[in-house]
Short mmCIF file of C-alpha atoms in Angstrom, two decimals:
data_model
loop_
_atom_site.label_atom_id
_atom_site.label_comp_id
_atom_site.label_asym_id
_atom_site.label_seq_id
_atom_site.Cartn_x
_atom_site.Cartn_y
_atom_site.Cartn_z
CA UNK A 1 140.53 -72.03 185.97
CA UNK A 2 139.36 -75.51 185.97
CA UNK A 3 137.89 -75.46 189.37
CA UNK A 4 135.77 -72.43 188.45
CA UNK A 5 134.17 -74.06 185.52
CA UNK A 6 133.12 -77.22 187.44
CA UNK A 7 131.67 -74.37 189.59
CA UNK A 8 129.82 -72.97 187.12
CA UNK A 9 128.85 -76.32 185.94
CA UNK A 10 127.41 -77.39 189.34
CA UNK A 11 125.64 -74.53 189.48
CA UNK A 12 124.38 -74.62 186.20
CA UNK A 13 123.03 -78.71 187.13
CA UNK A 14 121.19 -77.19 190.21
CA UNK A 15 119.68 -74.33 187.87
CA UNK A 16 117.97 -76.89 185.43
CA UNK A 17 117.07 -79.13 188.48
CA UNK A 18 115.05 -76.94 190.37
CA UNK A 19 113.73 -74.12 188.53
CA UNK A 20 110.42 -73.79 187.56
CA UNK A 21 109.14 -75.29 184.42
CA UNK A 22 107.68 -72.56 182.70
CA UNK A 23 104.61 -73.24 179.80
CA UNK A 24 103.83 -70.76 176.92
CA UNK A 25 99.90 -70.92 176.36
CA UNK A 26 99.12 -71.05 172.61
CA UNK A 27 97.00 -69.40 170.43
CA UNK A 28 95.05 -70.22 167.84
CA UNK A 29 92.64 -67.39 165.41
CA UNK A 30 90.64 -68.99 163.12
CA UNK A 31 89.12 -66.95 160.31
CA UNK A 32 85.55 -67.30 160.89
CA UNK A 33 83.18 -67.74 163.06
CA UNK A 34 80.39 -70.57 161.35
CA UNK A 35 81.85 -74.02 162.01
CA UNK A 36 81.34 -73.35 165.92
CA UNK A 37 77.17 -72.57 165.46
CA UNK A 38 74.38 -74.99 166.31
CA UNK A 39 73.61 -75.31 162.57
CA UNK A 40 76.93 -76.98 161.77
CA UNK A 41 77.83 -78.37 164.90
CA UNK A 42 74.59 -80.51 164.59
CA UNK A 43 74.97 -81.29 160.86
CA UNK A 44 75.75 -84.97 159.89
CA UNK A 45 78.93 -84.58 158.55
CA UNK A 46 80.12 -83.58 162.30
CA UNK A 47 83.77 -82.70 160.90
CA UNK A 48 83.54 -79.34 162.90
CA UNK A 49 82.63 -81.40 166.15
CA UNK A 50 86.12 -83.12 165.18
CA UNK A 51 87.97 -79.40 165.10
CA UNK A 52 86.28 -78.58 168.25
CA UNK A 53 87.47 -81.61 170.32
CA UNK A 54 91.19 -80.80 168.36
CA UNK A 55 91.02 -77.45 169.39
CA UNK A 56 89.76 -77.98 172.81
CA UNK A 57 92.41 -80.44 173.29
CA UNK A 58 95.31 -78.50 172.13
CA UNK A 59 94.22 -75.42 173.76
CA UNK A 60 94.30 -77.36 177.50
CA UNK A 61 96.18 -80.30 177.07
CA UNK A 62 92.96 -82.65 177.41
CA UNK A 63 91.35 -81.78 180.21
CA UNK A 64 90.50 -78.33 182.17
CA UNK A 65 88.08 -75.15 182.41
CA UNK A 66 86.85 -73.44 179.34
CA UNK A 67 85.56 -69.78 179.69
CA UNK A 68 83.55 -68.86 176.14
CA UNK A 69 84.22 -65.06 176.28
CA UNK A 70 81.97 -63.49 173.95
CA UNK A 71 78.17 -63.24 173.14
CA UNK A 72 78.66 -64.21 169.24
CA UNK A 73 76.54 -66.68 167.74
CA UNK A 74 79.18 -68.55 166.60
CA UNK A 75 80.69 -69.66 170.17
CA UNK A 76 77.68 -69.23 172.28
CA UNK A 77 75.45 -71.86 170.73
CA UNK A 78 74.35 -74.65 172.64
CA UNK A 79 75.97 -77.66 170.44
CA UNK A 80 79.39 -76.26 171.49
CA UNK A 81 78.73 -76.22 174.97
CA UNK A 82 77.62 -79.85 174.70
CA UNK A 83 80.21 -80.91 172.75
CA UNK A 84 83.25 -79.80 175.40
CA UNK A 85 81.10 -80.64 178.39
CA UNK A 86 80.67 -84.26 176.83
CA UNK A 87 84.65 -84.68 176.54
CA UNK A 88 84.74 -83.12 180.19
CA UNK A 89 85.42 -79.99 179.84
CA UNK A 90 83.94 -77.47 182.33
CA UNK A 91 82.89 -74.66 180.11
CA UNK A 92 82.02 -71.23 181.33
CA UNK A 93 79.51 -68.89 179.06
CA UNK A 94 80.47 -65.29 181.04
CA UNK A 95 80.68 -62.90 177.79
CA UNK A 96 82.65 -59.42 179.55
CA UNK A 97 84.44 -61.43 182.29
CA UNK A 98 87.43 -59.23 183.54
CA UNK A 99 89.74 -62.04 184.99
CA UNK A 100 91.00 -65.48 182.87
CA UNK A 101 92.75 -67.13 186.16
CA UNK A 102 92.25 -70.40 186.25
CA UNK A 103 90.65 -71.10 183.11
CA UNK A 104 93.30 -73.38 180.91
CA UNK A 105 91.47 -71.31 177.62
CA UNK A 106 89.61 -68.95 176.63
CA UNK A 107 87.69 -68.60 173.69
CA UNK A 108 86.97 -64.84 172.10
CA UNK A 109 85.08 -63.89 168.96
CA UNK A 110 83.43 -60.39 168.55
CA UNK A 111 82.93 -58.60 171.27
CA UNK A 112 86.12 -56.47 172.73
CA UNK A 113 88.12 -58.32 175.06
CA UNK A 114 90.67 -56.41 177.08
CA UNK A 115 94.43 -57.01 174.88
CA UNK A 116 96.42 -56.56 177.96
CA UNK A 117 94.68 -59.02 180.24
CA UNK A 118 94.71 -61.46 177.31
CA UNK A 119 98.59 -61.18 176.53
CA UNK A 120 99.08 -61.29 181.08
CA UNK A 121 97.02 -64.26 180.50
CA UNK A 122 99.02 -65.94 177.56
CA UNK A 123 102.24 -65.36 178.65
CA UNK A 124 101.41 -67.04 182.22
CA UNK A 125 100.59 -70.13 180.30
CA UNK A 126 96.65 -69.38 179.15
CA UNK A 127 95.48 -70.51 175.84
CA UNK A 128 93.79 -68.51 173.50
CA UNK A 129 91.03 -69.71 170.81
CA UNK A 130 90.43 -66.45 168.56
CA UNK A 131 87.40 -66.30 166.10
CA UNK A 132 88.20 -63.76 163.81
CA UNK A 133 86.04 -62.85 160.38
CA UNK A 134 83.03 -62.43 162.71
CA UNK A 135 82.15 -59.15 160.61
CA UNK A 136 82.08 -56.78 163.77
CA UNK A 137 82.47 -53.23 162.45
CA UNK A 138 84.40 -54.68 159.44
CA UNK A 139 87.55 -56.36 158.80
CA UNK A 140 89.61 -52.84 159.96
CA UNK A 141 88.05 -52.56 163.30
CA UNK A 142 88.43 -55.95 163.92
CA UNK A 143 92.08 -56.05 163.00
CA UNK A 144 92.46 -52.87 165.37
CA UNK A 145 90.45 -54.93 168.37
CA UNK A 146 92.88 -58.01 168.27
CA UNK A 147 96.24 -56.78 166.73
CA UNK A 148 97.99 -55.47 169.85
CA UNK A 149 96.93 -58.70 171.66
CA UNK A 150 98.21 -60.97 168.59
CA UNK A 151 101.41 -58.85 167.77
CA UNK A 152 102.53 -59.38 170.97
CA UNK A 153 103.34 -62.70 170.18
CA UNK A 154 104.44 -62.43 166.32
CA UNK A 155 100.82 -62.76 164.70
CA UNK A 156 98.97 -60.29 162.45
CA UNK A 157 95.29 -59.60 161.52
CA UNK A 158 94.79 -58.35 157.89
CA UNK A 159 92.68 -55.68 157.75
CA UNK A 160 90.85 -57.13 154.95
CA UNK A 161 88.46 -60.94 155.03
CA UNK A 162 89.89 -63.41 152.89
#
């Protein structure tokens, strides 16, 4: 009995050793879509530029390729192209793209992104910045565009703006 178990413990060792290290992306659904626009991106108070370098950072660990999914005004201005591209970030605008690979986030507000390619993309170790509260077709559509992708991992979108 005892020789099985340092066995199993051996083999256990070389498990940990050499498999894979697998990352989780994250997500992160914020519940509008303003702080992201020119206007407040270039107003003096520049907290928002502060949220976008946090988020940016979390979302890719610091460095990486950005894809801006989506043709809203509130992630398609200038300002917050500027703003990742001055930290280093290579950011793609490619509203409709069918494929996230090799992007380390993606950023979605809006427009209908495919929920399956978005979970395939998450659960290989993709990162997710949602802007939800945009107003398209109302808080019930948009809560039926994004739900299946977020309760996938746990998350919920009201049907109602707070």
């Amino acid at each position: 009995m005892r020789l099985h178990t340092k066995y199993l413990l051996a083999l256990l060792f070389a498990t940990l050793i050499w498999a894979p290290v697998l990352k989780a992306g994250e997500i992160f659904v914020s519940n509008d879509e303003w702080m992201f626009t020119d206007a407040y991106l270039n107003s003096a108070s520049n907290n928002d530029a502060v949220f976008a370098q946090n988020i940016a950072g979390w979302l890719t660990g610091g460095s990486g390729k950005i894809l801006i999914d989506s043709s809203n005004f509130g992630l398609n201005g200038s300002a917050l192209n500027s703003e990742l591209t001055s930290l280093g970030y290579n950011v793609t605008e490619a509203p409709g793209t069918a494929s996230f690979a090799g992007y380390n986030a993606v950023f979605v507000a809006g427009d209908p992104v495919g929920n399956t390619a978005l979970i395939n993309y998450v659960k290989a170790g993709g990162s997710v910045f949602l802007e939800a509260g945009t107003g398209n077709g109302g808080p019930v559509a948009e809560a039926g565009q994004w739900n299946t992708f977020l309760n996938a991992f746990g998350l919920h979108h009201a049907p109602v703006y707070n």
